[in-house]
Amino acid sequence: MVEIGKGPISYRQIGDNLFGRSLQILKECYQPGASTGRVPLVHEGEEGGIVLSGRLEVTVDDERRILGPGDAYYFESRRPHVFRCVGPVPCEVISACTPPSF
């Protein structure tokens, strides 16, 4: 797996070059308080994931949910979305996105 994240969020991607590929699979690790940012992410495609450990706040449009181990999410990526680790421990997630977004 190739590390493509930085700072308090680790994104370990399966495969090193996804040029021409349709699917991106990541093992994500958010440190406590880490967020994808104040500006929501928006891109084409769909994405989903399963929380392995910790707690992840997922906001899509104006809907917010806090997910724990075994919980999952799935949505159209063109809807504005933000991810944030809540709680005192890192949050680990396995996710997939189509098409690859970064």
Short mmCIF file of C-alpha atoms in Angstrom, two decimals:
data_model
loop_
_atom_site.label_atom_id
_atom_site.label_comp_id
_atom_site.label_asym_id
_atom_site.label_seq_id
_atom_site.Cartn_x
_atom_site.Cartn_y
_atom_site.Cartn_z
CA MET A 1 0.00 0.00 0.00
CA VAL A 2 1.19 3.50 -0.83
CA GLU A 3 0.82 6.41 1.61
CA ILE A 4 -0.92 9.32 -0.15
CA GLY A 5 -2.11 11.23 2.92
CA LYS A 6 -0.35 13.80 5.03
CA GLY A 7 -0.51 15.30 8.48
CA PRO A 8 -3.10 13.88 10.87
CA ILE A 9 -4.84 11.76 8.19
CA SER A 10 -3.19 8.70 6.68
CA TYR A 11 -4.53 7.35 3.38
CA ARG A 12 -2.87 4.06 2.44
CA GLN A 13 -3.89 3.26 -1.11
CA ILE A 14 -3.90 -0.19 -2.65
CA GLY A 15 -1.79 0.17 -5.77
CA ASP A 16 0.65 2.87 -6.60
CA ASN A 17 -0.71 4.31 -9.86
CA LEU A 18 -4.44 4.34 -10.50
CA PHE A 19 -4.28 6.03 -13.91
CA GLY A 20 -6.98 4.47 -16.08
CA ARG A 21 -8.52 2.61 -13.13
CA SER A 22 -12.15 2.82 -12.02
CA LEU A 23 -11.80 2.02 -8.32
CA GLN A 24 -9.73 3.37 -5.43
CA ILE A 25 -9.45 1.40 -2.17
CA LEU A 26 -7.96 3.01 0.94
CA LYS A 27 -7.11 2.18 4.52
CA GLU A 28 -7.66 5.49 6.27
CA CYS A 29 -6.50 6.53 9.73
CA TYR A 30 -7.70 9.80 11.29
CA GLN A 31 -5.94 11.04 14.42
CA PRO A 32 -8.24 12.42 17.16
CA GLY A 33 -9.78 15.68 15.95
CA ALA A 34 -8.51 15.25 12.37
CA SER A 35 -10.90 16.40 9.67
CA THR A 36 -10.96 16.55 5.89
CA GLY A 37 -11.46 20.30 6.34
CA ARG A 38 -13.95 23.11 6.73
CA VAL A 39 -14.70 23.15 3.02
CA PRO A 40 -16.73 20.06 2.10
CA LEU A 41 -15.34 17.67 -0.50
CA VAL A 42 -17.29 17.37 -3.76
CA HIS A 43 -16.36 15.18 -6.73
CA GLU A 44 -17.95 12.79 -9.21
CA GLY A 45 -18.66 9.19 -8.32
CA GLU A 46 -19.67 7.17 -5.30
CA GLU A 47 -17.91 6.18 -2.11
CA GLY A 48 -18.41 3.93 0.83
CA GLY A 49 -16.54 2.68 3.83
CA ILE A 50 -16.58 0.60 7.00
CA VAL A 51 -15.29 1.89 10.34
CA LEU A 52 -12.85 -0.57 11.91
CA SER A 53 -12.05 1.33 15.12
CA GLY A 54 -12.66 4.68 16.77
CA ARG A 55 -15.51 7.03 15.94
CA LEU A 56 -16.01 8.89 12.66
CA GLU A 57 -18.35 11.81 12.14
CA VAL A 58 -19.64 11.74 8.57
CA THR A 59 -21.46 14.81 7.27
CA VAL A 60 -23.16 14.61 3.86
CA ASP A 61 -25.09 17.71 2.82
CA ASP A 62 -26.73 18.77 6.12
CA GLU A 63 -27.00 15.23 7.51
CA ARG A 64 -24.48 14.24 10.19
CA ARG A 65 -23.92 10.81 11.72
CA ILE A 66 -21.36 9.47 14.18
CA LEU A 67 -20.23 5.98 13.21
CA GLY A 68 -18.40 3.42 15.32
CA PRO A 69 -16.75 0.05 14.66
CA GLY A 70 -18.83 -2.05 12.26
CA ASP A 71 -20.85 0.93 11.00
CA ALA A 72 -20.70 1.87 7.33
CA TYR A 73 -21.50 4.70 4.92
CA TYR A 74 -22.27 4.94 1.20
CA PHE A 75 -23.24 8.03 -0.82
CA GLU A 76 -22.88 9.88 -4.12
CA SER A 77 -19.66 11.89 -3.90
CA ARG A 78 -21.13 14.93 -5.69
CA ARG A 79 -22.98 15.62 -2.43
CA PRO A 80 -20.80 17.87 -0.22
CA HIS A 81 -19.15 15.74 2.49
CA VAL A 82 -16.74 16.00 5.44
CA PHE A 83 -15.13 13.33 7.63
CA ARG A 84 -13.88 13.97 11.19
CA CYS A 85 -12.50 11.74 13.92
CA VAL A 86 -14.37 12.28 17.18
CA GLY A 87 -13.28 10.89 20.51
CA PRO A 88 -9.91 10.29 22.14
CA VAL A 89 -8.59 7.49 19.90
CA PRO A 90 -7.64 7.31 16.20
CA CYS A 91 -10.32 6.13 13.77
CA GLU A 92 -9.53 3.51 11.13
CA VAL A 93 -11.68 3.05 8.03
CA ILE A 94 -11.54 0.87 4.92
CA SER A 95 -13.05 2.81 2.03
CA ALA A 96 -13.65 2.58 -1.70
CA CYS A 97 -14.29 5.34 -4.20
CA THR A 98 -15.17 5.24 -7.86
CA PRO A 99 -13.64 6.79 -9.82
CA PRO A 100 -10.39 7.46 -7.90
CA SER A 101 -10.58 10.97 -6.46
CA PHE A 102 -6.92 11.67 -5.63
#
